[in-house]
Coordinates of C-alpha atoms in Angstrom, one line a residue:
Chain A
M1 CA -4.1 -14.3 20.6
S2 CA -0.8 -14.3 22.7
Q3 CA 0.9 -12.3 19.9
A4 CA -1.5 -9.5 20.1
A5 CA 0.1 -7.6 23.1
P6 CA 3.7 -7.5 21.5
L7 CA 2.2 -6.4 18.2
V8 CA 0.3 -3.5 20.0
V9 CA 3.5 -2.5 21.8
L10 CA 5.2 -2.4 18.4
N11 CA 2.6 -0.3 16.8
L12 CA 2.5 2.1 19.7
L13 CA 6.3 2.5 19.2
Y14 CA 5.6 3.4 15.5
L15 CA 3.2 6.0 16.8
T16 CA 5.9 7.4 19.2
I17 CA 8.3 7.6 16.3
G18 CA 5.8 9.6 14.3
I19 CA 5.1 11.9 17.2
G20 CA 8.9 12.5 17.5
L21 CA 9.4 13.1 13.9
L22 CA 6.4 15.4 13.6
S23 CA 8.0 17.5 16.4
L24 CA 11.3 17.6 14.6
V25 CA 9.6 18.9 11.3
G26 CA 8.0 21.7 13.3
A27 CA 4.4 20.2 13.1
T28 CA 3.9 20.2 16.9
G29 CA 4.8 23.5 18.5
S30 CA 2.7 22.6 21.7
W31 CA 1.1 19.8 23.4
R32 CA -2.3 21.0 22.0
T33 CA -1.1 20.9 18.4
L34 CA 0.4 17.6 19.1
L35 CA -3.0 16.3 20.1
V36 CA -4.7 17.8 17.0
R37 CA -2.0 16.6 14.6
G38 CA -1.3 13.3 16.4
G39 CA -3.5 11.4 14.0
I40 CA -0.8 11.7 11.4
A41 CA 1.9 10.3 13.7
Y42 CA 1.2 6.6 13.3
M43 CA 1.5 6.6 9.5
V44 CA 4.6 8.9 9.8
G45 CA 6.1 6.3 12.2
V46 CA 5.2 3.4 9.9
A47 CA 6.8 5.2 7.0
V48 CA 10.0 5.9 8.9
A49 CA 10.3 2.5 10.4
G50 CA 9.5 0.9 6.9
I51 CA 12.0 2.9 5.1
L52 CA 14.7 2.3 7.7
A53 CA 14.0 -1.4 7.9
A54 CA 13.9 -1.8 4.1
H55 CA 17.3 -0.1 3.7
L56 CA 19.0 -1.7 6.6
A57 CA 17.8 -5.1 5.2
L58 CA 19.9 -4.4 2.1
I59 CA 23.0 -4.4 4.3
G60 CA 22.0 -7.4 6.2
V61 CA 20.8 -5.5 9.4
A62 CA 17.5 -6.9 10.9
V63 CA 15.3 -4.3 12.6
D64 CA 13.5 -5.7 15.6
L65 CA 11.5 -4.5 18.5
R66 CA 14.6 -3.2 20.4
V67 CA 15.8 -1.2 17.5
V68 CA 12.3 0.3 17.0
A69 CA 12.1 1.1 20.7
L70 CA 15.6 2.8 20.6
V71 CA 14.6 5.0 17.7
A72 CA 11.3 5.8 19.3
G73 CA 13.0 6.7 22.6
I74 CA 15.5 9.0 20.9
L75 CA 12.8 10.8 18.9
L76 CA 10.4 11.0 21.9
A77 CA 13.2 12.6 24.0
V78 CA 13.8 15.2 21.3
A79 CA 10.1 15.8 21.0
T80 CA 9.6 16.3 24.8
L81 CA 12.5 18.7 24.8
R82 CA 11.2 20.8 22.0
L83 CA 7.7 20.9 23.4
R84 CA 9.2 22.0 26.9
L85 CA 11.2 24.7 25.2
A86 CA 8.3 25.9 23.2
T87 CA 6.6 28.8 25.1
P88 CA 2.9 29.2 25.1
S89 CA 3.1 32.7 23.6
G90 CA 5.4 31.4 20.8
A91 CA 3.2 28.5 19.9
R92 CA 0.9 29.2 17.1
R93 CA -2.7 28.3 17.8
E94 CA -4.0 25.6 15.6
A95 CA -6.2 26.9 12.9
R96 CA -9.6 25.2 13.5
L97 CA -12.9 25.2 11.7
P98 CA -15.7 26.6 13.8
F99 CA -17.9 24.0 15.5
R100 CA -21.3 23.5 13.9
T101 CA -23.7 21.0 15.6
E102 CA -25.6 20.4 12.3
A103 CA -22.3 19.7 10.6
W104 CA -21.3 17.2 13.2
L105 CA -24.7 15.5 13.0
V106 CA -24.1 14.9 9.2
A107 CA -20.5 13.6 9.9
A108 CA -21.5 11.4 12.9
A109 CA -23.3 8.8 10.7
A110 CA -20.1 8.6 8.4
V111 CA -17.8 8.4 11.4
L112 CA -19.8 5.7 13.1
G113 CA -20.0 3.8 9.7
S114 CA -16.1 4.1 9.3
V115 CA -15.5 2.9 12.9
A116 CA -17.9 -0.1 12.2
V117 CA -16.1 -1.1 9.0
L118 CA -12.7 -0.9 10.7
A119 CA -13.9 -2.9 13.6
Q120 CA -15.4 -5.6 11.5
A121 CA -12.3 -5.6 9.2
S122 CA -10.1 -6.1 12.4
R123 CA -12.1 -9.2 13.4
A124 CA -12.3 -10.7 9.9
F125 CA -8.5 -10.0 9.1
A126 CA -7.5 -11.6 12.3
V127 CA -8.6 -14.9 11.1
R128 CA -8.1 -14.7 7.5
P129 CA -5.2 -16.8 6.1
L130 CA -3.1 -15.9 3.0
I131 CA -5.1 -16.9 0.0
E132 CA -4.4 -14.6 -3.0
W133 CA -1.6 -15.8 -5.2
D134 CA 0.8 -12.8 -5.0
A135 CA 0.2 -12.4 -1.3
W136 CA 2.0 -15.6 -0.5
A137 CA 4.0 -16.2 -3.7
I138 CA 5.7 -12.8 -3.6
W139 CA 5.0 -10.7 -0.6
A140 CA 4.8 -13.2 2.2
T141 CA 7.9 -15.2 0.7
K142 CA 9.9 -11.9 0.9
S143 CA 8.8 -11.0 4.5
R144 CA 9.5 -14.7 5.6
G145 CA 12.8 -14.5 3.9
L146 CA 13.7 -11.4 5.7
F147 CA 12.5 -13.0 8.9
E148 CA 14.5 -16.2 8.5
F149 CA 17.8 -14.6 7.2
G150 CA 17.7 -11.1 8.6
G151 CA 18.6 -9.4 5.4
A152 CA 18.4 -9.3 1.6
S153 CA 21.7 -10.9 0.9
T154 CA 20.2 -14.4 0.4
P155 CA 18.9 -16.1 -2.7
V156 CA 15.4 -15.2 -1.8
F157 CA 16.1 -11.6 -2.9
N158 CA 18.6 -12.2 -5.7
D159 CA 18.2 -15.6 -7.3
P160 CA 15.8 -16.0 -10.4
A161 CA 14.1 -18.9 -8.5
Y162 CA 12.5 -16.2 -6.4
A163 CA 11.5 -13.8 -9.1
P164 CA 10.1 -11.1 -9.3
L165 CA 13.1 -9.6 -7.6
Q166 CA 12.5 -5.9 -8.3
H167 CA 9.7 -5.4 -5.8
P168 CA 11.0 -3.0 -3.2
L169 CA 11.1 -4.2 0.5
L170 CA 9.2 -1.7 2.7
L171 CA 6.2 -3.9 3.3
P172 CA 8.1 -7.1 3.7
A173 CA 10.5 -5.4 6.1
L174 CA 7.7 -4.0 8.1
E175 CA 6.1 -7.4 8.4
A176 CA 9.4 -9.0 9.2
I177 CA 9.7 -6.7 12.3
G178 CA 6.3 -8.0 13.3
F179 CA 7.5 -11.6 13.0
R180 CA 10.5 -10.8 15.0
T181 CA 8.4 -9.2 17.7
I182 CA 6.3 -12.4 18.1
G183 CA 9.2 -14.7 17.3
A184 CA 7.4 -16.6 14.5
F185 CA 6.2 -16.3 10.9
E186 CA 2.4 -15.9 11.3
A187 CA 0.0 -14.9 8.6
T188 CA -2.1 -13.2 11.3
A189 CA 0.7 -10.7 11.9
I190 CA 0.6 -9.7 8.3
E191 CA -3.2 -9.2 8.5
A192 CA -2.8 -7.3 11.8
Q193 CA -0.3 -4.9 10.2
M194 CA -2.8 -4.4 7.3
I195 CA -5.6 -3.4 9.6
A196 CA -3.2 -1.1 11.6
I197 CA -2.2 0.6 8.3
A198 CA -6.0 1.0 7.4
L199 CA -6.6 2.5 10.9
G200 CA -3.5 4.7 10.6
F201 CA -4.6 5.9 7.2
A202 CA -8.1 6.8 8.5
A203 CA -6.5 8.8 11.4
A204 CA -3.9 10.4 9.3
F205 CA -6.3 11.4 6.6
S206 CA -8.7 12.9 9.1
S207 CA -6.1 14.7 11.0
L208 CA -4.4 16.1 7.9
L209 CA -7.4 17.4 6.3
S210 CA -9.6 18.3 9.3
R211 CA -8.0 21.8 9.6
R212 CA -9.0 22.7 6.1
V213 CA -11.9 20.6 5.1
P214 CA -15.2 20.9 7.0
V215 CA -16.1 17.7 8.8
E216 CA -19.5 17.1 7.0
V217 CA -17.4 16.8 3.7
L218 CA -14.5 15.1 5.1
A219 CA -16.1 12.2 7.1
P220 CA -18.6 10.9 4.3
S221 CA -15.6 10.8 1.8
L222 CA -13.5 8.8 4.2
F223 CA -16.4 6.4 4.8
A224 CA -16.9 6.0 1.1
I225 CA -13.3 4.9 0.7
L226 CA -13.2 2.5 3.6
A227 CA -16.6 0.9 2.7
A228 CA -15.6 0.2 -1.0
P229 CA -15.4 -3.6 -1.5
L230 CA -12.2 -3.4 -3.6
V231 CA -10.5 -1.6 -0.8
I232 CA -11.6 -4.1 1.8
V233 CA -11.1 -7.2 -0.2
Q234 CA -7.6 -6.2 -1.4
L235 CA -6.6 -5.0 2.0
S236 CA -7.6 -8.4 3.4
S237 CA -5.5 -10.1 0.8
S238 CA -2.3 -8.7 2.3
L239 CA -1.1 -7.5 -1.1
A240 CA 0.9 -4.2 -1.3
D241 CA -1.6 -2.3 -3.5
V242 CA -3.9 -0.8 -0.8
P243 CA -0.8 0.2 1.5
L244 CA 0.7 1.8 -1.6
A245 CA -2.6 3.6 -2.3
F246 CA -2.7 4.8 1.3
F247 CA 0.8 6.2 1.1
V248 CA 0.2 7.9 -2.2
A249 CA -3.2 9.2 -1.1
L250 CA -1.6 10.8 2.0
G251 CA 1.3 12.2 0.0
I252 CA -0.7 13.6 -2.8
T253 CA -3.4 15.2 -0.6
G254 CA -0.5 16.5 1.5
L255 CA 1.0 18.1 -1.6
G256 CA -2.4 19.6 -2.4
L257 CA -2.9 20.8 1.1
W258 CA 0.6 22.3 1.2
M259 CA -0.2 24.2 -2.0
L260 CA -3.1 25.8 -0.2
T261 CA -1.5 26.5 3.2
G262 CA 2.2 26.7 2.5
E263 CA 3.1 24.9 5.7
R264 CA 6.4 23.2 5.4
W265 CA 5.7 20.5 7.9
I266 CA 2.9 19.3 5.6
L267 CA 5.3 19.2 2.7
A268 CA 7.7 17.3 4.9
C269 CA 5.0 14.7 5.7
A270 CA 4.1 14.5 2.0
V271 CA 7.7 13.8 1.1
L272 CA 7.9 11.0 3.7
F273 CA 4.7 9.3 2.5
L274 CA 5.7 9.6 -1.2
G275 CA 9.1 8.3 -0.3
A276 CA 7.4 5.3 1.4
A277 CA 5.3 4.7 -1.7
T278 CA 8.4 4.4 -3.9
L279 CA 9.6 1.7 -1.6
T280 CA 6.3 -0.2 -1.4
K281 CA 5.8 -1.1 -5.0
P282 CA 7.7 -0.3 -8.2
E283 CA 4.8 1.8 -9.6
G284 CA 5.0 4.0 -6.6
A285 CA 7.7 5.8 -8.4
L286 CA 5.1 6.6 -11.3
F287 CA 2.6 8.0 -8.9
V288 CA 5.2 10.2 -7.2
F289 CA 6.5 11.4 -10.5
A290 CA 3.0 12.3 -11.4
G291 CA 2.6 14.1 -8.2
M292 CA 5.7 16.2 -8.8
V293 CA 4.6 16.9 -12.4
A294 CA 1.2 18.0 -11.1
T295 CA 2.6 20.2 -8.5
L296 CA 5.0 21.9 -10.9
A297 CA 2.2 22.3 -13.5
S298 CA -0.1 23.9 -10.9
L299 CA 2.5 26.2 -9.2
A300 CA 4.0 27.3 -12.5
V301 CA 0.8 29.0 -13.1
S302 CA -0.1 30.3 -9.7
A303 CA 3.1 30.6 -7.5
R304 CA 6.5 30.2 -9.4
R305 CA 8.6 31.2 -6.4
R306 CA 7.4 28.0 -4.5
L307 CA 8.9 25.9 -7.3
R308 CA 12.2 25.7 -5.5
E309 CA 10.5 24.0 -2.6
V310 CA 9.0 21.5 -4.9
A311 CA 12.5 20.8 -6.3
V312 CA 13.8 20.2 -2.9
A313 CA 10.9 17.9 -2.1
A314 CA 11.4 15.9 -5.2
G315 CA 15.1 15.6 -4.3
A316 CA 14.3 14.4 -0.8
V317 CA 11.9 11.7 -2.3
I318 CA 14.7 10.5 -4.5
A319 CA 17.1 10.5 -1.7
I320 CA 14.7 8.1 0.1
V321 CA 14.5 5.7 -2.7
L322 CA 18.1 6.0 -4.1
P323 CA 19.6 3.3 -1.9
W324 CA 17.1 0.7 -3.2
W325 CA 17.8 1.8 -6.9
I326 CA 21.5 1.6 -6.3
Y327 CA 21.0 -1.9 -4.9
V328 CA 18.9 -3.1 -7.7
R329 CA 21.4 -1.9 -10.2
A330 CA 24.4 -3.2 -8.3
A331 CA 22.8 -6.6 -7.7
G332 CA 21.7 -6.7 -11.4
L333 CA 18.1 -7.6 -10.4
A334 CA 16.1 -8.3 -13.6
T335 CA 12.7 -6.8 -13.8
A336 CA 9.9 -9.2 -14.6
G337 CA 8.1 -8.6 -17.8
Y338 CA 9.9 -5.5 -19.0
Q339 CA 13.3 -3.8 -19.2
L340 CA 13.7 -0.2 -18.2
G341 CA 15.2 0.5 -21.6
D342 CA 11.9 -0.5 -23.2
F343 CA 10.4 2.9 -22.0
I344 CA 12.8 4.9 -24.1
D345 CA 13.3 2.6 -27.0
P346 CA 11.2 4.2 -29.8
A347 CA 11.4 1.0 -32.1
Y348 CA 10.1 -1.2 -29.3
A349 CA 7.4 1.3 -28.3
R350 CA 6.2 1.5 -31.9
S351 CA 6.0 -2.2 -32.1
Q352 CA 3.9 -2.3 -29.0
L353 CA 1.7 0.7 -29.9
E354 CA -1.3 -1.4 -30.8
R355 CA -1.7 -2.3 -27.3
A356 CA -2.2 1.3 -26.2
A357 CA -5.8 1.6 -27.0
P358 CA -7.1 -1.7 -25.6
A359 CA -5.0 -1.1 -22.5
A360 CA -6.4 2.4 -21.9
E361 CA -9.9 1.1 -22.6
E362 CA -9.6 -1.7 -20.1
L363 CA -8.0 0.4 -17.4
A364 CA -10.7 3.0 -17.8
R365 CA -13.2 0.3 -17.4
L366 CA -11.6 -0.9 -14.3
V367 CA -11.5 2.5 -12.8
M368 CA -15.3 2.5 -13.2
N369 CA -15.6 -0.9 -11.6
D370 CA -18.7 -1.3 -9.5
G371 CA -16.5 -2.3 -6.5
W372 CA -15.2 1.2 -6.0
G373 CA -18.6 2.6 -5.4
Y374 CA -18.9 6.2 -6.6
L375 CA -15.3 7.2 -5.8
P376 CA -14.5 8.2 -9.4
A377 CA -17.7 10.3 -9.6
L378 CA -16.7 11.8 -6.2
T379 CA -13.4 13.0 -7.6
G380 CA -15.2 14.4 -10.7
V381 CA -17.6 16.5 -8.8
G382 CA -14.9 17.5 -6.4
I383 CA -12.9 19.0 -9.4
V384 CA -16.1 20.9 -10.5
A385 CA -16.5 22.2 -7.0
A386 CA -12.8 23.5 -6.9
I387 CA -13.3 25.1 -10.2
L388 CA -16.5 26.9 -8.8
A389 CA -14.4 27.9 -5.7
A390 CA -11.9 29.5 -8.2
R391 CA -9.3 27.1 -6.9
L392 CA -8.0 26.4 -10.5
D393 CA -4.5 25.7 -9.1
L394 CA -6.0 22.8 -7.1
A395 CA -8.1 21.6 -9.9
I396 CA -5.0 21.7 -12.3
F397 CA -3.0 19.8 -9.7
V398 CA -5.6 17.0 -9.4
L399 CA -6.3 16.7 -13.1
S400 CA -2.6 16.6 -13.9
W401 CA -1.9 14.0 -11.3
L402 CA -4.8 11.8 -12.6
G403 CA -3.8 12.2 -16.2
V404 CA -0.1 11.6 -15.8
S405 CA -0.8 8.7 -13.5
F406 CA -3.3 7.0 -16.0
L407 CA -1.0 7.6 -19.0
G408 CA 1.9 6.0 -17.0
L409 CA -0.1 3.0 -16.2
V410 CA -1.2 2.7 -19.9
L411 CA 2.5 2.9 -20.9
A412 CA 3.5 0.2 -18.4
F413 CA 0.9 -2.2 -19.9
V414 CA 2.1 -1.2 -23.4
V415 CA 5.8 -2.1 -22.8
Y416 CA 5.1 -5.2 -20.8
R417 CA 6.4 -8.2 -22.8
Q418 CA 3.6 -10.6 -21.6
P419 CA 0.4 -10.8 -23.6
L420 CA -1.8 -7.9 -22.8
E421 CA -4.8 -9.8 -21.9
L422 CA -3.0 -12.0 -19.4
I423 CA -1.2 -9.1 -17.6
L424 CA -4.5 -7.1 -17.4
T425 CA -6.2 -10.1 -15.9
W426 CA -3.4 -10.4 -13.3
A427 CA -2.7 -6.8 -12.5
G428 CA -5.2 -4.6 -14.2
L429 CA -7.6 -4.0 -11.3
R430 CA -4.9 -3.8 -8.7
S431 CA -3.0 -1.3 -10.7
V432 CA -5.8 1.3 -10.7
T433 CA -6.3 1.0 -6.9
T434 CA -4.0 4.0 -6.2
L435 CA -5.6 6.1 -8.9
V436 CA -9.1 5.6 -7.7
L437 CA -8.4 5.7 -4.0
T438 CA -6.2 8.8 -4.2
G439 CA -8.8 10.5 -6.4
G440 CA -11.4 9.7 -3.8
A441 CA -9.2 11.1 -1.1
L442 CA -8.7 14.3 -3.1
A443 CA -12.4 14.9 -3.4
P444 CA -13.0 16.3 0.1
L445 CA -10.0 18.6 -0.3
L446 CA -11.4 19.9 -3.7
A447 CA -15.0 20.3 -2.4
G448 CA -13.9 21.7 0.9
E449 CA -12.7 24.8 -0.8
A450 CA -16.1 25.5 -2.2
W451 CA -17.8 24.8 1.0
R452 CA -15.6 27.1 2.9
L453 CA -16.6 29.9 0.6
V454 CA -20.3 29.1 1.1
L455 CA -19.9 28.9 4.8
A456 CA -18.1 32.2 4.8
K457 CA -21.2 33.8 3.4
V458 CA -23.5 32.1 5.9
D459 CA -21.5 32.2 9.1
R460 CA -18.8 34.7 8.2
P461 CA -16.2 33.1 10.3
V462 CA -13.7 33.2 7.4
D463 CA -11.9 36.2 6.0
V464 CA -12.5 35.2 2.3
S465 CA -9.6 37.4 1.1
T466 CA -6.9 35.5 3.1
H467 CA -8.9 32.3 3.5
R468 CA -8.1 32.6 7.2
Y469 CA -10.4 31.8 10.0
A470 CA -11.1 34.2 12.7
D471 CA -9.6 32.0 15.4
S472 CA -6.5 31.1 13.4
A473 CA -4.5 34.3 14.2
P474 CA -1.5 34.0 16.6
A475 CA -2.4 34.0 20.2
G476 CA -2.5 37.5 21.5
G477 CA -2.0 38.8 18.0
Chain B
M1 CA -26.7 42.5 -10.6
R2 CA -23.3 41.8 -8.9
K3 CA -25.1 40.5 -5.8
F4 CA -27.2 38.2 -8.0
R5 CA -24.0 36.7 -9.7
F6 CA -22.6 36.1 -6.3
A7 CA -25.8 34.3 -5.2
V8 CA -25.7 32.1 -8.2
I9 CA -22.2 31.1 -7.9
D10 CA -22.6 30.3 -4.2
L11 CA -25.6 28.2 -5.1
A12 CA -23.6 26.3 -7.7
R13 CA -20.8 25.8 -5.0
A14 CA -23.2 24.6 -2.4
L15 CA -24.8 22.3 -5.0
A16 CA -21.5 20.8 -6.0
V17 CA -20.6 20.2 -2.4
A18 CA -24.0 18.6 -1.7
V19 CA -23.5 16.4 -4.6
V20 CA -20.1 15.3 -3.3
V21 CA -21.6 14.6 0.2
A22 CA -24.6 12.8 -1.3
L23 CA -22.4 10.7 -3.6
A24 CA -20.2 9.8 -0.7
F25 CA -23.2 8.5 1.4
A26 CA -24.7 6.9 -1.6
S27 CA -21.4 5.2 -2.3
S28 CA -21.2 3.8 1.2
Q29 CA -24.7 2.6 1.2
K30 CA -24.3 0.9 -2.1
T31 CA -21.0 -0.8 -1.2
L32 CA -21.2 -1.4 2.6
P33 CA -23.4 -4.5 2.3
R34 CA -21.0 -6.1 -0.1
S35 CA -17.9 -5.3 2.0
W36 CA -19.7 -6.3 5.2
G37 CA -20.9 -9.6 3.6
F38 CA -17.3 -10.4 2.5
M39 CA -16.0 -9.8 5.9
A40 CA -18.8 -11.8 7.6
A41 CA -18.0 -14.6 5.2
Q42 CA -14.3 -14.6 6.1
L43 CA -15.2 -14.8 9.8
E44 CA -17.6 -17.7 9.2
L45 CA -15.1 -19.5 6.9
Y46 CA -11.9 -19.1 8.9
G47 CA -13.1 -18.2 12.4
N48 CA -12.6 -21.8 13.7
V49 CA -9.6 -22.7 11.5
S50 CA -6.5 -23.8 13.4
A51 CA -3.1 -22.0 13.0
D52 CA -1.7 -25.1 11.2
V53 CA -4.5 -25.2 8.7
R54 CA -4.3 -21.5 8.2
D55 CA -0.5 -21.9 7.3
R56 CA -1.3 -24.5 4.7
T57 CA -4.3 -22.6 3.2
P58 CA -2.3 -21.1 0.3
G59 CA -1.5 -24.6 -1.0
Y60 CA -5.0 -26.0 -0.3
A61 CA -6.4 -22.9 -2.2
I62 CA -4.8 -24.0 -5.4
G63 CA -5.5 -27.7 -4.9
L64 CA -2.0 -28.9 -3.9
P65 CA -1.5 -32.0 -1.6
V66 CA 0.1 -29.9 1.2
E67 CA 0.8 -33.0 3.3
Y68 CA 3.6 -34.0 0.9
F69 CA 5.2 -30.5 1.3
D70 CA 5.2 -31.3 5.0
F71 CA 7.0 -34.5 4.2
Y72 CA 9.6 -32.3 2.2
R73 CA 9.9 -29.9 5.1
E74 CA 10.7 -32.7 7.6
H75 CA 13.7 -33.5 5.6
L76 CA 15.1 -30.0 4.8
R77 CA 17.4 -28.0 6.9
R78 CA 17.8 -24.2 7.1
G79 CA 19.7 -22.8 4.1
E80 CA 19.8 -26.2 2.3
R81 CA 19.4 -25.9 -1.5
Y82 CA 16.9 -28.1 -3.1
Y83 CA 15.5 -28.6 -6.7
L84 CA 11.9 -29.3 -6.9
Y85 CA 11.3 -31.6 -9.9
V86 CA 7.8 -31.5 -11.3
P87 CA 7.2 -33.1 -14.7
A88 CA 4.7 -31.2 -16.9
A89 CA 1.1 -32.2 -16.4
P90 CA -2.2 -31.3 -17.8
D91 CA -3.5 -28.1 -16.0
A92 CA -6.7 -29.9 -15.3
L93 CA -4.9 -31.6 -12.5
V94 CA -5.1 -28.3 -10.6
E95 CA -8.2 -26.6 -11.6
S96 CA -7.9 -23.6 -9.3
L97 CA -4.7 -22.2 -10.8
P98 CA -4.7 -18.7 -12.1
P99 CA -4.5 -18.0 -15.9
G100 CA -1.0 -18.4 -17.3
V101 CA 0.2 -20.6 -14.4
D102 CA 0.9 -24.3 -15.0
L103 CA 1.3 -27.1 -12.4
P104 CA 5.1 -27.0 -12.2
D105 CA 5.0 -23.2 -11.6
A106 CA 2.4 -23.6 -9.0
V107 CA 4.2 -26.4 -7.1
R108 CA 7.6 -24.5 -7.3
L109 CA 6.0 -21.2 -6.2
F110 CA 4.3 -22.8 -3.2
G111 CA 7.4 -24.7 -2.3
R112 CA 9.6 -21.7 -2.3
F113 CA 7.1 -20.0 0.1
Y114 CA 6.3 -23.0 2.3
L115 CA 9.8 -24.7 2.5
L116 CA 11.6 -21.6 3.7
P117 CA 14.2 -21.4 5.3
A118 CA 15.4 -24.1 2.8
I119 CA 16.4 -22.5 -0.5
Q120 CA 15.0 -23.4 -3.8
V121 CA 17.2 -23.3 -7.0
N122 CA 16.2 -23.6 -10.6
E123 CA 18.9 -26.1 -11.7
P124 CA 19.5 -29.6 -10.1
E125 CA 23.3 -29.0 -10.5
R126 CA 23.1 -26.3 -7.9
A127 CA 21.1 -28.4 -5.4
D128 CA 22.1 -30.4 -2.3
I129 CA 18.6 -32.2 -2.4
I130 CA 16.2 -33.3 -5.1
L131 CA 12.5 -33.1 -4.2
T132 CA 10.1 -34.8 -6.6
F133 CA 6.4 -34.2 -7.2
R134 CA 4.5 -37.1 -8.7
S135 CA 7.7 -38.4 -10.2
D136 CA 10.8 -40.4 -9.4
P137 CA 14.2 -38.7 -8.8
R138 CA 16.0 -41.5 -10.6
D139 CA 14.4 -40.1 -13.8
L140 CA 16.9 -37.2 -13.6
G141 CA 19.9 -39.5 -13.9
I142 CA 21.6 -38.2 -10.9
A143 CA 23.5 -40.3 -8.3
Y144 CA 22.1 -40.1 -4.9
D145 CA 23.5 -41.0 -1.4
R146 CA 19.9 -41.6 0.0
I147 CA 16.3 -41.5 -1.1
E148 CA 13.2 -41.2 1.1
Q149 CA 9.7 -41.8 -0.2
A150 CA 6.5 -40.4 1.2
G151 CA 4.6 -43.8 1.9
G152 CA 3.9 -45.4 -1.3
A153 CA 3.3 -42.2 -3.1
S154 CA 5.4 -40.6 -5.9
Y155 CA 6.9 -38.0 -3.7
F156 CA 10.6 -38.3 -2.9
V157 CA 13.4 -36.5 -1.1
A158 CA 16.8 -37.5 -2.6
W159 CA 20.2 -36.4 -1.3
I160 CA 22.7 -36.0 -4.1
A161 CA 25.9 -38.0 -3.9
R162 CA 28.9 -35.9 -3.1

């Protein structure tokens, strides 16, 4: 594994980019908060590098290790400067949940299980070749094309012989950076990137939610996600569906967390993850749209004055994806299987309407597939827990996101021009990945609210009226 | 009475959270053996596979004769445009194809992946080179400068006369 060392360096640079950016958005006011929130940094770095590389590929600029190192260096310098300037008294102490031995005993089994799954996946993915059809026929062809030609101005990205052409380039661009780093096209580099993203998701998810969700609720939920066969099998196949689901899960849980805490750096991270999702797969835009609708639906009831921030966030996500949409339009890239106009053509929609019921039925069946474990049930009980905790805003947010996302997927299968049975066979199970995984990721956030209230009665470390912990007040305050 | 109501709601909250935690553990317990078994199988299947074989696996997995793609590759240069001629054939020839994919589709898709950085085109008129799969390039009625055959098999590389 002579390629391992350069790939490790590359991924450490992504981590550095993330640390720098977290500092810029005000997430790390001190070295201590940097340590606590550092878990999010890797995925932030991957999102930034992926977005940059995907956009630069459109104008023929190839991002390699040197470019990544340059960006990381600049951001690290800025982060160091900011952290030096931050005075201890000015730095807010990180809100932490109180340490409870029994909670950690419950969590320990789940943490060990998650670590074991990721370790075994690392070994298995390191030797697994590209087997699944779309993995090599679409995704690896694109990443190899970027590696060989440096940019997207070649027939690989605009000639019908290489259809589908409308798949965005974040993942291929990220993989191409890996190939440039090791100097060759290697399937193992793709698999290594997949496992790094899985590790990054686990770290980011834990770091993001650990401040709000008690560990005994958080750790088992993460374990349930990572252990699900449909997550592991799809991740090993090097398709873009699980990375998309990871970005969406981080973005949507980020939005939910921001609704609870109001911290803007969380909203900034959510925007970045959702922006990355729109550039990972075409349906990323659907899940992001659903997220914005859900946030608006929830805040319209509970906190109207925060709607402006949501509008700014939605604008920022659109700004991230806009260069790609402009490129698609300018290059006249045809979409495979449907036309954008189909979505707003009532005559066509009517002619396709008979597909709606079977599509919805099959997608619902796929959501309940055995390979997800009990993730859908976890989401359902989580929503009940949030309602019992009087967090209707959060419950509305999650229900709206799930509902709009599901309806959007059904609509996509309705307007597709291929036979329904064929397209469901090809893409049905993969298409619900984001729905199920994100639902599972939202479960601890939902249940955590109920558990906090229960713990407040038992331990009384929480001021229930403000939802603040005793040690979350500003230092000296 | 108020105190009792609070106790009931707290009990309900605790119960809901307990169900979430129990479901999460039950889910992992149910699925982990399958996921672990899959990963162990991958290690056993591919642990000792060489890098060369790993590169060719997409083709092997759908039953294509990858050695002839190596023959094509030997004759293609970076950026050269080729047309891959594959006459329609019964799908039974390649049993492991996914639904809705025929043999010409499969060959062309594998070619466009495996033969990069040469560029595939959909029309012979746009090509510099014709590659044929179980067929003779002369069937296309194009004039060639040179034709190479892979041993005695019906796989050819033909350079279009300019």
